[in-house]
CSV table of C-alpha atoms and ligand atoms in Angstrom, one decimal:
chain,number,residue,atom,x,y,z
A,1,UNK,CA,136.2,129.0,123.7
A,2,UNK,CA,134.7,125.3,123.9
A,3,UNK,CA,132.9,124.7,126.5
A,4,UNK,CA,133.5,121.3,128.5
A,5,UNK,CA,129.6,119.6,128.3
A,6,UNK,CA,128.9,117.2,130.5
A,7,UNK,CA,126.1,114.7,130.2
A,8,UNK,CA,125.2,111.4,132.6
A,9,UNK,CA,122.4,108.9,133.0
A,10,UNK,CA,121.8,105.6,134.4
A,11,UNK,CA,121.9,102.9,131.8
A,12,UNK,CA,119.9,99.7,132.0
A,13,UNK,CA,121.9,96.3,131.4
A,14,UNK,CA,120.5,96.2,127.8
A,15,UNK,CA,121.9,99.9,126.9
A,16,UNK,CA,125.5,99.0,128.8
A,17,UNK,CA,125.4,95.6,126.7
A,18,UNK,CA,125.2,97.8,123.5
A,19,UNK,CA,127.4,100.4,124.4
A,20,UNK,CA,130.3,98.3,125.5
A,21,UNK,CA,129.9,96.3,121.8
A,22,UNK,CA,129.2,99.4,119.7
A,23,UNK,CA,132.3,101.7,121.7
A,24,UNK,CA,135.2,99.2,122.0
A,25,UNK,CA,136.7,99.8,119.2
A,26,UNK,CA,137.4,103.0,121.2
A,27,UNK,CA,138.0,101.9,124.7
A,28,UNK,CA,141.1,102.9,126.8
A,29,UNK,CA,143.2,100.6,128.0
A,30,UNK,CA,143.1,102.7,131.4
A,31,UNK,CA,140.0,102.3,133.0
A,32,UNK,CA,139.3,104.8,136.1
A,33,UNK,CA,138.6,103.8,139.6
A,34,UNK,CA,134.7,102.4,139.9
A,35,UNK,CA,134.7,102.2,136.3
A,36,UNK,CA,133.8,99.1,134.2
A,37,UNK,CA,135.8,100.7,131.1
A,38,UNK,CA,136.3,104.6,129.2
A,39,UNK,CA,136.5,105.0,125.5
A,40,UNK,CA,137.2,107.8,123.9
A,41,UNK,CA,135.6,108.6,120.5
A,42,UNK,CA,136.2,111.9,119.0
A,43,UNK,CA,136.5,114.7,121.3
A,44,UNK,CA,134.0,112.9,123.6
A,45,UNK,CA,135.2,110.9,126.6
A,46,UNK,CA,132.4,107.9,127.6
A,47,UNK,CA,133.0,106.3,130.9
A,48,UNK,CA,130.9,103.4,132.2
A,49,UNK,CA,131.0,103.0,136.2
A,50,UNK,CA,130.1,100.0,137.9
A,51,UNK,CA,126.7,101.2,139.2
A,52,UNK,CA,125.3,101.2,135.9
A,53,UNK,CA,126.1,105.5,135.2
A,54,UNK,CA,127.5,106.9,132.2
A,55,UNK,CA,129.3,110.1,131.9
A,56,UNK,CA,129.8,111.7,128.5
A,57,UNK,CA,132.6,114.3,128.8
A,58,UNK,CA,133.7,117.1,125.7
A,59,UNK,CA,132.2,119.7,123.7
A,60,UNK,CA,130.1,117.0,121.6
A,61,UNK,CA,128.8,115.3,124.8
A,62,UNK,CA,125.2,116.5,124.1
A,63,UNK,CA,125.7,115.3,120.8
A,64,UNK,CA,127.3,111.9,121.8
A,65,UNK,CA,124.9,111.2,124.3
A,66,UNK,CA,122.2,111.5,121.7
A,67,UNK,CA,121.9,108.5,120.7
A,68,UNK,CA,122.1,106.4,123.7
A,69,UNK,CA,119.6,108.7,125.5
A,70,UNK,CA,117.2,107.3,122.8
A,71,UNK,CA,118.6,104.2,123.1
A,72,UNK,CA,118.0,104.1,126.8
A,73,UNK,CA,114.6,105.5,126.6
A,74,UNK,CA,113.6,102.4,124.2
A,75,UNK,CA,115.4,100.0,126.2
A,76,UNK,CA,113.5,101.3,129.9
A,77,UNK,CA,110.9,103.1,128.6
A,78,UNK,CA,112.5,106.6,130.4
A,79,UNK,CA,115.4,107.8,131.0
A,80,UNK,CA,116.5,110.9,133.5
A,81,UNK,CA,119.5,112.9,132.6
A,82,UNK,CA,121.6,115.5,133.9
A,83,UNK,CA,123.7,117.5,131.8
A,84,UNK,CA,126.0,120.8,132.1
A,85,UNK,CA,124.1,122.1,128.8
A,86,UNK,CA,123.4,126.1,129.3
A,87,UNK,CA,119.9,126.9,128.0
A,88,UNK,CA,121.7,128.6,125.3
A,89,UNK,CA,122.8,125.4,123.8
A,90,UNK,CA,119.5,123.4,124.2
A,91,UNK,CA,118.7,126.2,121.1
A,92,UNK,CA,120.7,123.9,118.8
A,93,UNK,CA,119.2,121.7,116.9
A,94,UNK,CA,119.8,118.0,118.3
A,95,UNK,CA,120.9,116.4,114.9
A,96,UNK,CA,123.1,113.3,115.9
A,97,UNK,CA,125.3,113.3,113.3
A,98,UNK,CA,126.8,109.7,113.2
A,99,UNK,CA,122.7,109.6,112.3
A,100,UNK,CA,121.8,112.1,110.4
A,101,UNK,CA,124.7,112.0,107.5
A,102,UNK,CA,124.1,108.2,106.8
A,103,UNK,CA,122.3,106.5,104.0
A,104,UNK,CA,119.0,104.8,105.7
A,105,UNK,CA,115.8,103.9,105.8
A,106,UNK,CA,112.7,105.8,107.4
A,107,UNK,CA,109.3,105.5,107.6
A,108,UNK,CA,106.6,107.4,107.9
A,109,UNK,CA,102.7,107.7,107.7
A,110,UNK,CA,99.4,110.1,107.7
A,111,UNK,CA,96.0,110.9,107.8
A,112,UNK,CA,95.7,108.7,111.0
A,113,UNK,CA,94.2,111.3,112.4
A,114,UNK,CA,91.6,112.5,109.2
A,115,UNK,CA,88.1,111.1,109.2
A,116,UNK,CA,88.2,111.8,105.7
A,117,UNK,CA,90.5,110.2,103.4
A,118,UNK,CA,93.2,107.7,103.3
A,119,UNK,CA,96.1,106.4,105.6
A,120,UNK,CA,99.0,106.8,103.7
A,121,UNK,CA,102.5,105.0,104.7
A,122,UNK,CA,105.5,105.6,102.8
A,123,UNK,CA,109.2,104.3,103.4
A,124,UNK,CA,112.2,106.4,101.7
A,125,UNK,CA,116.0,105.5,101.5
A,126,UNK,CA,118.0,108.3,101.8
A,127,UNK,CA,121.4,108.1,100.6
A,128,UNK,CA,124.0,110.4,102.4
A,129,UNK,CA,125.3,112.1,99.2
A,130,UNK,CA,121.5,113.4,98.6
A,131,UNK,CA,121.3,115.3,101.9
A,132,UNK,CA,122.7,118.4,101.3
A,133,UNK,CA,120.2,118.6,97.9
A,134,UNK,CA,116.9,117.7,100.1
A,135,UNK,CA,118.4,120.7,102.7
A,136,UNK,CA,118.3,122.6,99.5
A,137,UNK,CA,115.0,122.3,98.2
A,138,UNK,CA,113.3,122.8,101.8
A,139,UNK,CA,113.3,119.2,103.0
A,140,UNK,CA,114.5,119.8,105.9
A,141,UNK,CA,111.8,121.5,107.4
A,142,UNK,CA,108.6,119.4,106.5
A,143,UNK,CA,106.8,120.3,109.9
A,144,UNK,CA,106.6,124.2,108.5
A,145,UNK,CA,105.1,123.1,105.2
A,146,UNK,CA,102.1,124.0,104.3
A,147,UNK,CA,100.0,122.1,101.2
A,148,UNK,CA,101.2,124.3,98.5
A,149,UNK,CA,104.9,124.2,99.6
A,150,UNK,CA,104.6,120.1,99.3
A,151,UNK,CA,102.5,120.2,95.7
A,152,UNK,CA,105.9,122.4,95.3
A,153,UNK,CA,108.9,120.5,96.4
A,154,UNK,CA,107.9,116.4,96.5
A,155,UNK,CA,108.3,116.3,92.5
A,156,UNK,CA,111.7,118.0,92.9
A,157,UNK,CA,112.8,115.1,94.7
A,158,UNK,CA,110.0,112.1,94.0
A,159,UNK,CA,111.8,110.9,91.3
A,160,UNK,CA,115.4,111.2,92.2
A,161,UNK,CA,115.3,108.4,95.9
A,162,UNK,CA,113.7,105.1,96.2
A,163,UNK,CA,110.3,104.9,97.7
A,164,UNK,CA,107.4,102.5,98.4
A,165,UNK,CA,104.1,104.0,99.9
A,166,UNK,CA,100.9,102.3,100.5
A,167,UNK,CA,97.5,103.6,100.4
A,168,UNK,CA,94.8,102.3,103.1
A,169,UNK,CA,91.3,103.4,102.0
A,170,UNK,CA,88.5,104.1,104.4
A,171,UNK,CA,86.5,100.6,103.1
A,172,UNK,CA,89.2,98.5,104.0
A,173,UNK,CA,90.0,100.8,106.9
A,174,UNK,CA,86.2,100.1,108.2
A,175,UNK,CA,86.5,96.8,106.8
A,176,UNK,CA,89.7,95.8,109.0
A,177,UNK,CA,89.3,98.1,112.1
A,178,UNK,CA,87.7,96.3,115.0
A,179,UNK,CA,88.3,95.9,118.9
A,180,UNK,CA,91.7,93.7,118.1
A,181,UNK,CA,92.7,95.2,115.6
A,182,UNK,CA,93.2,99.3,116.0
A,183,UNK,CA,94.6,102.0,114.4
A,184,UNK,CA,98.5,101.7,116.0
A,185,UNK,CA,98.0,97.9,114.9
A,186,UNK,CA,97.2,98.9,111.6
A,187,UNK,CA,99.9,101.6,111.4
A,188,UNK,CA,102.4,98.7,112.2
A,189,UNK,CA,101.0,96.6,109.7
A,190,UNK,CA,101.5,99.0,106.6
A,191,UNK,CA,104.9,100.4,108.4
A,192,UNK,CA,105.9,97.0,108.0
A,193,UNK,CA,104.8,96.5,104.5
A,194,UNK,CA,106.6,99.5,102.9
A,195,UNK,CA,109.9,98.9,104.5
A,196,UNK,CA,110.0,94.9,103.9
A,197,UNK,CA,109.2,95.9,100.7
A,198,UNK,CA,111.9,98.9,100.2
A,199,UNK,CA,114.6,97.2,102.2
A,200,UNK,CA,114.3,94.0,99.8
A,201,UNK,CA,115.9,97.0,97.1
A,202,UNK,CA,118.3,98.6,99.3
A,203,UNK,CA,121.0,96.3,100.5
A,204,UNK,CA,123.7,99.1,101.5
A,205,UNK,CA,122.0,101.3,104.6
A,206,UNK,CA,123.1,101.6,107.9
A,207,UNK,CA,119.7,102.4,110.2
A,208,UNK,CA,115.7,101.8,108.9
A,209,UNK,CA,114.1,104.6,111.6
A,210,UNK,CA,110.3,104.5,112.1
A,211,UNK,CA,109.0,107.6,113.7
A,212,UNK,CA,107.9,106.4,116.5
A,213,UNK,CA,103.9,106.1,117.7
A,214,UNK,CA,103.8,102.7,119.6
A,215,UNK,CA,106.7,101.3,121.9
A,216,UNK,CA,109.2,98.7,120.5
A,217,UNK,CA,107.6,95.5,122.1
A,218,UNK,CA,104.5,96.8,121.3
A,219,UNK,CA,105.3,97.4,117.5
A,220,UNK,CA,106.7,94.0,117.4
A,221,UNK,CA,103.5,92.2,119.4
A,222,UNK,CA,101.2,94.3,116.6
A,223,UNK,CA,103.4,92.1,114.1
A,224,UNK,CA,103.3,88.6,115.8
A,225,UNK,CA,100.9,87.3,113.5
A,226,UNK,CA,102.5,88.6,110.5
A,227,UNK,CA,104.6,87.2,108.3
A,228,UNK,CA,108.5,89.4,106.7
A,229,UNK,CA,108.7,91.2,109.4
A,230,UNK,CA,111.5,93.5,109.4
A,231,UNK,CA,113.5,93.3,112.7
A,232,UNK,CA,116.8,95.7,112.7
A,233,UNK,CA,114.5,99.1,113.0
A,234,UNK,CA,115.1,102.1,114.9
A,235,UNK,CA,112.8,104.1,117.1
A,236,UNK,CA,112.9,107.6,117.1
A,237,UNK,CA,110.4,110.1,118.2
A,238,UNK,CA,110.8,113.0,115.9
A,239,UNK,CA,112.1,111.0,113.6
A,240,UNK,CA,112.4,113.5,110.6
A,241,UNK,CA,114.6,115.2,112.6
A,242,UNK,CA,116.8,112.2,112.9
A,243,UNK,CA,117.3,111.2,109.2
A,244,UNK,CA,115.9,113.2,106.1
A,245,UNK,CA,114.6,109.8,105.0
A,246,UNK,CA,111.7,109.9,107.8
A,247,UNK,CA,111.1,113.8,106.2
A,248,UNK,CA,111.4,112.7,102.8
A,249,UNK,CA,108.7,109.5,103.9
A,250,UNK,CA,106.6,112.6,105.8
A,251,UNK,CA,106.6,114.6,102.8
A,252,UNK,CA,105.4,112.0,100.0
A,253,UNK,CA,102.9,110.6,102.2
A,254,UNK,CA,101.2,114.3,102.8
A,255,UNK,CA,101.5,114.6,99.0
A,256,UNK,CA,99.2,111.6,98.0
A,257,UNK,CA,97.2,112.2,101.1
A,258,UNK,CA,96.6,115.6,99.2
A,259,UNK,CA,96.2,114.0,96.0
A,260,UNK,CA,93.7,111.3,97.4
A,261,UNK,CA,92.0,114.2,99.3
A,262,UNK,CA,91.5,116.5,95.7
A,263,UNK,CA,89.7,113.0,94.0
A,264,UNK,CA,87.4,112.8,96.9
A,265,UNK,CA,86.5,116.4,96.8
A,266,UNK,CA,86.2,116.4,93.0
A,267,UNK,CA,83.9,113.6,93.3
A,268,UNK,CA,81.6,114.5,95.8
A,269,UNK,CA,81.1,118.1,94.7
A,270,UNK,CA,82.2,119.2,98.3
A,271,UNK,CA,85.8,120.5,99.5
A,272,UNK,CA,86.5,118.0,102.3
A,273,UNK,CA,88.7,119.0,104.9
A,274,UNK,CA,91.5,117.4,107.1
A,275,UNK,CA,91.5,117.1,110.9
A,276,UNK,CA,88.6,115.3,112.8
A,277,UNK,CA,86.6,118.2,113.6
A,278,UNK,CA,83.5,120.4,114.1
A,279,UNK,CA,83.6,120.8,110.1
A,280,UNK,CA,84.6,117.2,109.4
A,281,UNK,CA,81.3,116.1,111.6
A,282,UNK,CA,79.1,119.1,109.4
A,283,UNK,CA,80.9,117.9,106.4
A,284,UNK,CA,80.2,113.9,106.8
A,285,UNK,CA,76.1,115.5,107.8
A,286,UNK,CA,76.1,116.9,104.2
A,287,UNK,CA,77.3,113.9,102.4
A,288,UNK,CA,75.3,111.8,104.5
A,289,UNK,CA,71.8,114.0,103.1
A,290,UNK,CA,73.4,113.6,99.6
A,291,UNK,CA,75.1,110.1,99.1
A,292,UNK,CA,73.8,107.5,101.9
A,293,UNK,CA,75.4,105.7,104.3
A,294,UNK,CA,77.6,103.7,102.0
A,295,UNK,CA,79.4,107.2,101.1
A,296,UNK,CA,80.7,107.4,104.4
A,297,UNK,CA,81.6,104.0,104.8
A,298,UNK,CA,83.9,104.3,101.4
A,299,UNK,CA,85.2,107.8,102.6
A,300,UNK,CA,85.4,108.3,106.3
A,301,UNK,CA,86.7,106.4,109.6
A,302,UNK,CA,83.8,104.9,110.8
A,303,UNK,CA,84.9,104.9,114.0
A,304,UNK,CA,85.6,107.9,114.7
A,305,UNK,CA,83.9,110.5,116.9
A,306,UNK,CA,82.4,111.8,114.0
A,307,UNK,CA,80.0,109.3,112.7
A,308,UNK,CA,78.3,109.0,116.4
A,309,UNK,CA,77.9,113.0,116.3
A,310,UNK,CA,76.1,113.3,112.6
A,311,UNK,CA,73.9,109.9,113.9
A,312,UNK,CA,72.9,112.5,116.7
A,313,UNK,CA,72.4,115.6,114.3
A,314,UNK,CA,70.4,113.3,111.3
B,1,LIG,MG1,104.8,110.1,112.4
């Protein structure tokens, strides 16, 4: 039996603007009492009511409503919504399909968070007829992989999507990080980068999706002073659930964040480790005794934590 789901919220003017544009090729020409205008678009029934609420009505509402609750949540910052969902259904994954099985753009970055090694941002395009093959090979999944399993499975797929990464080392990292500029303005910067450089490749996708770490405005005011600055993005948090081309980004960057780790290692005679740590700080101590200063200027975040704590232990 299908169950009848129900979900509402209030949208702001910005969210109604879009909604009204993006659904009228569906609208009704009956519009309910208090209601600005209904469309109907699949098995989902989307009315708009004068006092700014929207009610998504069908079995797909949860799905339906997706996307505008993301919407809304970039446009206002929140967004509080009711809906009929049981708990059981919350189980389902919340894959927006009119999302997920499209051919876009995503982003994606790491070692933000390492005081060793690089930052690595990569940008993927991910055409719809290669998302069923990156299910297959365990694409899907990225947040369960550990090291080993993406050694394994980025060459299955490295060589068969378009790609652009960039890789931030720790002396222009040092070089570049200072009160104005920080590490979210950074992240924007090479975000920026790989996707003006991808998208100038790709002229047939429907969304470019950044996994989101800073607020739209703020992603844009991290840009002001920059020049090709790509506009027409999408913000998701949890983006590689969203579109396999924010997995597929998530995936490659961990693999030459790997790679990149294994040449450091190999050169200093010491397995460095990820994270930010007690064992990064005793790590960056020994390499300290052994190389100098200018070691850990080449190799870690300077201004991390870290570099106060071994200052303290030499
Ligand atoms: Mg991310």
């Amino acid at each position: 039996m299908q169950k009848n789901n129900v979900v509402s919220f209030v949208a702001s003017e910005k969210t109604q603007e879009l909604m009204s544009k993006e659904l009228n090729w569906c609208k009704r020409e009956k519009t309910p009492q208090y209601a600005k205008w209904q469309a109907k678009d699949g098995d989902t029934v989307i009315t708009l009511y004068e006092s700014g609420k929207v009610v998504f009505q069908g079995k797909d509402a949860d799905l339906a409503s997706d996307f505008w609750l993301e919407t809304e949540k970039i446009n206002s910052g929140k967004v509080s919504v009711k809906s009929s969902k049981n708990k059981d259904s919350k189980k389902i994954p919340q894959v927006n399909p009119k999302i997920y099985y499209t051919s876009s753009i995503g982003s994606d970055e790491v070692g933000t968070g390492d005081y060793f090694g690089p930052i690595v941002v990569t940008a993927c395009y991910v055409e719809k007829e290669n998302i069923s093959f990156l299910e297959e090979i365990g694409v899907k999944d990225s947040k369960k992989l550990t090291d080993n399993d993406i050694l394994n499975i980025v060459p299955k797929f490295i060589n068969k999507i378009d790609y652009e990464s960039i890789i931030l080392n720790n002396k222009d990292y040092n070089k570049y990080y200072s009160k104005e500029i920080n590490m979210n303005k950074i992240k924007a910067i090479l975000h920026n980068k790989v996707l003006y450089k991808l998208k100038n490749k790709i002229s047939n996708y429907e969304y470019i999706i950044i996994d989101e770490f800073a607020k739209r405005d703020t992603y844009f005011n991290y840009l002001k002073d920059s020049s090709n600055v790509v506009m027409d993005i999408t913000f998701f948090t949890k983006g590689e659930d969203k579109h396999l081309s924010v997995a597929c980004a998530s995936l490659i960057s961990r693999y030459i964040f790997i790679k990149e780790m294994d040449k450091i290692s190999k050169n200093l005679g010491i397995n460095i480790q990820k994270g930010a740590g007690d064992i990064a700080t005793a790590q960056a101590k020994e390499i300290y005794e052994k190389y100098g200063y200018e070691k850990l200027e080449e190799i870690a975040k300077l201004n991390f934590k870290n570099t106060e704590k071994i200052k303290g232990l030499i």
